[in-house]
Structure formats: C-alpha cells, structure tokens
C-alpha cells in the first residue's frame, strides 16, 4: 500500500517540531519509541479493554480515534527516521485477536523494532498497528 502522502505530511510536521525546538541534529529514535509506547498506553486506557474491574464505559470513539492517530504519527515518524518512507508497505490481514491481545502484540512489535530496526520489523509493526 502507498503511504507517500502520510509520510510527506509527517515529514513536514517532524521538520516543524525539530526547527521549533532546535533539535535538527539530535538522534530521536529512542524518544520516538518511548513516545509510541506511551501513546499506545493512552490508547489502551481510552478503550478500557484491560480494565476488567471497572464498570466505566470506553471513551467516545472520537477520543479513541485521536489517540490512534497519535500512535500513527510516531510510527510514520520512526519510518522516516530509518529511511523507510520510499518502501512499499505490504498490508497483511492478521489473526483475529481480542483487543487486549492486540495491544500486547503491538508492544512486542515495538520492542522488536527498537532492538532491530530493519524494514521487515517496521513493516510488521505497521501491520500490527493497522
């Protein structure tokens, strides 16, 4: 699937942030990994999928969508950081997991990518997120 437009928009946003904070020459890979993990936690918190003890309903879909997009921003930004924006990301249909299982899988994929930032691991991360 072609994500050129999303990568292009993310590149502009990253450039704007880096210029405003004078961090153009910093290695931001680890910070972006941590930011992605935090955003995933915020997304899980809004879905409340793991809060078996609580009777409170999940956040409205709009709020969950905002948190999802925040995660997508960091995945795109990590792809730019590694030079993967020109690659063709193949989208595959995964196994049906419950949402808690999906969150656990995406956390695993983030850590695999952090420890071995290859295109294959990035593509798997992207697919798990989608």
PDB file of C-alpha atoms in Angstrom:
ATOM      1  CA  UNK A   1       0.000   0.000   0.000  1.00  0.00           C
ATOM      2  CA  UNK A   2       1.234   3.503  -0.801  1.00  0.00           C
ATOM      3  CA  UNK A   3       1.581   5.768   2.217  1.00  0.00           C
ATOM      4  CA  UNK A   4       3.544   8.526   0.426  1.00  0.00           C
ATOM      5  CA  UNK A   5       1.078  11.275   1.326  1.00  0.00           C
ATOM      6  CA  UNK A   6       1.098  10.349   5.024  1.00  0.00           C
ATOM      7  CA  UNK A   7       4.899  10.163   5.109  1.00  0.00           C
ATOM      8  CA  UNK A   8       5.126  13.531   3.351  1.00  0.00           C
ATOM      9  CA  UNK A   9       2.767  15.168   5.833  1.00  0.00           C
ATOM     10  CA  UNK A  10       4.620  13.579   8.757  1.00  0.00           C
ATOM     11  CA  UNK A  11       7.954  14.803   7.382  1.00  0.00           C
ATOM     12  CA  UNK A  12       6.621  18.374   7.373  1.00  0.00           C
ATOM     13  CA  UNK A  13       5.359  18.019  10.950  1.00  0.00           C
ATOM     14  CA  UNK A  14       8.646  16.486  12.146  1.00  0.00           C
ATOM     15  CA  UNK A  15      10.615  19.273  10.471  1.00  0.00           C
ATOM     16  CA  UNK A  16       8.414  21.915  12.071  1.00  0.00           C
ATOM     17  CA  UNK A  17       8.851  20.371  15.539  1.00  0.00           C
ATOM     18  CA  UNK A  18      12.613  19.922  15.127  1.00  0.00           C
ATOM     19  CA  UNK A  19      13.062  23.522  13.933  1.00  0.00           C
ATOM     20  CA  UNK A  20      10.928  24.970  16.735  1.00  0.00           C
ATOM     21  CA  UNK A  21      12.855  23.043  19.370  1.00  0.00           C
ATOM     22  CA  UNK A  22      16.318  23.326  17.748  1.00  0.00           C
ATOM     23  CA  UNK A  23      16.764  19.541  17.672  1.00  0.00           C
ATOM     24  CA  UNK A  24      17.540  19.074  13.960  1.00  0.00           C
ATOM     25  CA  UNK A  25      20.754  17.168  14.644  1.00  0.00           C
ATOM     26  CA  UNK A  26      19.589  15.021  17.553  1.00  0.00           C
ATOM     27  CA  UNK A  27      19.030  11.290  17.308  1.00  0.00           C
ATOM     28  CA  UNK A  28      15.369  10.985  18.309  1.00  0.00           C
ATOM     29  CA  UNK A  29      14.868   7.270  17.664  1.00  0.00           C
ATOM     30  CA  UNK A  30      14.661   6.162  21.320  1.00  0.00           C
ATOM     31  CA  UNK A  31      12.490   9.139  22.258  1.00  0.00           C
ATOM     32  CA  UNK A  32      10.089   8.323  19.428  1.00  0.00           C
ATOM     33  CA  UNK A  33       9.980   4.672  20.509  1.00  0.00           C
ATOM     34  CA  UNK A  34       9.093   5.710  24.066  1.00  0.00           C
ATOM     35  CA  UNK A  35       6.562   8.240  22.771  1.00  0.00           C
ATOM     36  CA  UNK A  36       4.911   5.493  20.700  1.00  0.00           C
ATOM     37  CA  UNK A  37       4.727   3.190  23.716  1.00  0.00           C
ATOM     38  CA  UNK A  38       3.175   5.980  25.793  1.00  0.00           C
ATOM     39  CA  UNK A  39       0.642   6.745  23.060  1.00  0.00           C
ATOM     40  CA  UNK A  40      -0.262   3.066  22.843  1.00  0.00           C
ATOM     41  CA  UNK A  41      -0.809   3.076  26.600  1.00  0.00           C
ATOM     42  CA  UNK A  42      -3.037   6.128  26.308  1.00  0.00           C
ATOM     43  CA  UNK A  43      -4.992   4.402  23.541  1.00  0.00           C
ATOM     44  CA  UNK A  44      -5.408   1.261  25.652  1.00  0.00           C
ATOM     45  CA  UNK A  45      -6.506   3.406  28.584  1.00  0.00           C
ATOM     46  CA  UNK A  46      -9.189   5.104  26.493  1.00  0.00           C
ATOM     47  CA  UNK A  47     -10.537   1.775  25.214  1.00  0.00           C
ATOM     48  CA  UNK A  48     -10.520   0.424  28.786  1.00  0.00           C
ATOM     49  CA  UNK A  49     -10.110  -3.049  27.226  1.00  0.00           C
ATOM     50  CA  UNK A  50      -7.981  -4.322  30.112  1.00  0.00           C
ATOM     51  CA  UNK A  51      -9.943  -2.764  32.972  1.00  0.00           C
ATOM     52  CA  UNK A  52     -11.897  -5.869  33.914  1.00  0.00           C
ATOM     53  CA  UNK A  53     -12.555  -4.400  37.370  1.00  0.00           C
ATOM     54  CA  UNK A  54     -14.235  -1.241  36.111  1.00  0.00           C
ATOM     55  CA  UNK A  55     -17.820  -0.613  35.077  1.00  0.00           C
ATOM     56  CA  UNK A  56     -16.959   2.631  33.280  1.00  0.00           C
ATOM     57  CA  UNK A  57     -17.514   2.641  29.515  1.00  0.00           C
ATOM     58  CA  UNK A  58     -14.772   3.257  26.954  1.00  0.00           C
ATOM     59  CA  UNK A  59     -14.106   6.835  25.863  1.00  0.00           C
ATOM     60  CA  UNK A  60     -16.117   8.177  22.922  1.00  0.00           C
ATOM     61  CA  UNK A  61     -14.941   6.924  19.520  1.00  0.00           C
ATOM     62  CA  UNK A  62     -13.626  10.388  18.654  1.00  0.00           C
ATOM     63  CA  UNK A  63     -11.234  10.349  21.628  1.00  0.00           C
ATOM     64  CA  UNK A  64     -10.109   6.789  20.842  1.00  0.00           C
ATOM     65  CA  UNK A  65      -9.554   7.874  17.236  1.00  0.00           C
ATOM     66  CA  UNK A  66      -7.403  10.808  18.350  1.00  0.00           C
ATOM     67  CA  UNK A  67      -5.195   8.508  20.408  1.00  0.00           C
ATOM     68  CA  UNK A  68      -4.936   6.069  17.497  1.00  0.00           C
ATOM     69  CA  UNK A  69      -3.806   8.859  15.167  1.00  0.00           C
ATOM     70  CA  UNK A  70      -1.209   9.958  17.726  1.00  0.00           C
ATOM     71  CA  UNK A  71       0.276   6.466  17.562  1.00  0.00           C
ATOM     72  CA  UNK A  72       0.229   6.523  13.771  1.00  0.00           C
ATOM     73  CA  UNK A  73       2.189   9.797  13.821  1.00  0.00           C
ATOM     74  CA  UNK A  74       5.016   8.174  15.767  1.00  0.00           C
ATOM     75  CA  UNK A  75       5.048   5.055  13.581  1.00  0.00           C
ATOM     76  CA  UNK A  76       5.333   7.236  10.480  1.00  0.00           C
ATOM     77  CA  UNK A  77       7.995   9.373  12.158  1.00  0.00           C
ATOM     78  CA  UNK A  78      10.018   6.266  13.046  1.00  0.00           C
ATOM     79  CA  UNK A  79       9.777   5.135   9.436  1.00  0.00           C
ATOM     80  CA  UNK A  80      11.161   8.493   8.336  1.00  0.00           C
ATOM     81  CA  UNK A  81      13.911   8.273  10.944  1.00  0.00           C
ATOM     82  CA  UNK A  82      15.000   4.952   9.430  1.00  0.00           C
ATOM     83  CA  UNK A  83      14.582   5.996   5.788  1.00  0.00           C
ATOM     84  CA  UNK A  84      11.670   3.638   5.088  1.00  0.00           C
ATOM     85  CA  UNK A  85       9.315   6.224   3.565  1.00  0.00           C
ATOM     86  CA  UNK A  86      10.047   5.084  -0.018  1.00  0.00           C
ATOM     87  CA  UNK A  87       9.386   1.415   0.708  1.00  0.00           C
ATOM     88  CA  UNK A  88       6.162  -0.269  -0.333  1.00  0.00           C
ATOM     89  CA  UNK A  89       4.405  -1.377   2.859  1.00  0.00           C
ATOM     90  CA  UNK A  90       2.574  -4.619   2.267  1.00  0.00           C
ATOM     91  CA  UNK A  91      -0.597  -4.812   4.300  1.00  0.00           C
ATOM     92  CA  UNK A  92      -1.490  -8.262   5.502  1.00  0.00           C
ATOM     93  CA  UNK A  93      -4.533  -9.450   7.323  1.00  0.00           C
ATOM     94  CA  UNK A  94      -3.595 -10.671  10.741  1.00  0.00           C
ATOM     95  CA  UNK A  95      -5.095 -13.161  13.074  1.00  0.00           C
ATOM     96  CA  UNK A  96      -8.216 -12.120  14.891  1.00  0.00           C
ATOM     97  CA  UNK A  97      -7.189 -11.270  18.433  1.00  0.00           C
ATOM     98  CA  UNK A  98      -9.160  -9.619  21.137  1.00  0.00           C
ATOM     99  CA  UNK A  99      -8.186  -6.010  21.705  1.00  0.00           C
ATOM    100  CA  UNK A 100      -6.090  -6.815  24.785  1.00  0.00           C
ATOM    101  CA  UNK A 101      -4.146  -9.387  22.785  1.00  0.00           C
ATOM    102  CA  UNK A 102      -3.678  -6.861  20.015  1.00  0.00           C
ATOM    103  CA  UNK A 103      -2.193  -4.312  22.416  1.00  0.00           C
ATOM    104  CA  UNK A 104       0.200  -6.918  23.812  1.00  0.00           C
ATOM    105  CA  UNK A 105       1.253  -7.864  20.274  1.00  0.00           C
ATOM    106  CA  UNK A 106       1.887  -4.267  19.225  1.00  0.00           C
ATOM    107  CA  UNK A 107       4.003  -3.686  22.346  1.00  0.00           C
ATOM    108  CA  UNK A 108       6.048  -6.758  21.382  1.00  0.00           C
ATOM    109  CA  UNK A 109       6.455  -5.464  17.830  1.00  0.00           C
ATOM    110  CA  UNK A 110       7.608  -2.039  19.030  1.00  0.00           C
ATOM    111  CA  UNK A 111      10.297  -3.708  21.141  1.00  0.00           C
ATOM    112  CA  UNK A 112      11.377  -5.976  18.269  1.00  0.00           C
ATOM    113  CA  UNK A 113      11.719  -2.929  16.038  1.00  0.00           C
ATOM    114  CA  UNK A 114      13.585  -0.982  18.723  1.00  0.00           C
ATOM    115  CA  UNK A 115      16.105  -3.789  19.158  1.00  0.00           C
ATOM    116  CA  UNK A 116      16.439  -4.496  15.420  1.00  0.00           C
ATOM    117  CA  UNK A 117      15.205  -1.567  13.290  1.00  0.00           C
ATOM    118  CA  UNK A 118      15.006  -3.407   9.976  1.00  0.00           C
ATOM    119  CA  UNK A 119      12.434  -2.734   7.292  1.00  0.00           C
ATOM    120  CA  UNK A 120      10.853  -6.162   7.918  1.00  0.00           C
ATOM    121  CA  UNK A 121      10.342  -5.370  11.601  1.00  0.00           C
ATOM    122  CA  UNK A 122       8.988  -1.928  10.701  1.00  0.00           C
ATOM    123  CA  UNK A 123       6.508  -3.417   8.257  1.00  0.00           C
ATOM    124  CA  UNK A 124       5.355  -5.908  10.906  1.00  0.00           C
ATOM    125  CA  UNK A 125       4.959  -3.085  13.412  1.00  0.00           C
ATOM    126  CA  UNK A 126       2.942  -1.045  10.917  1.00  0.00           C
ATOM    127  CA  UNK A 127       0.727  -4.029  10.137  1.00  0.00           C
ATOM    128  CA  UNK A 128       0.066  -4.823  13.768  1.00  0.00           C
ATOM    129  CA  UNK A 129      -0.855  -1.211  14.396  1.00  0.00           C
ATOM    130  CA  UNK A 130      -3.274  -1.116  11.475  1.00  0.00           C
TER     131      UNK A 130
END
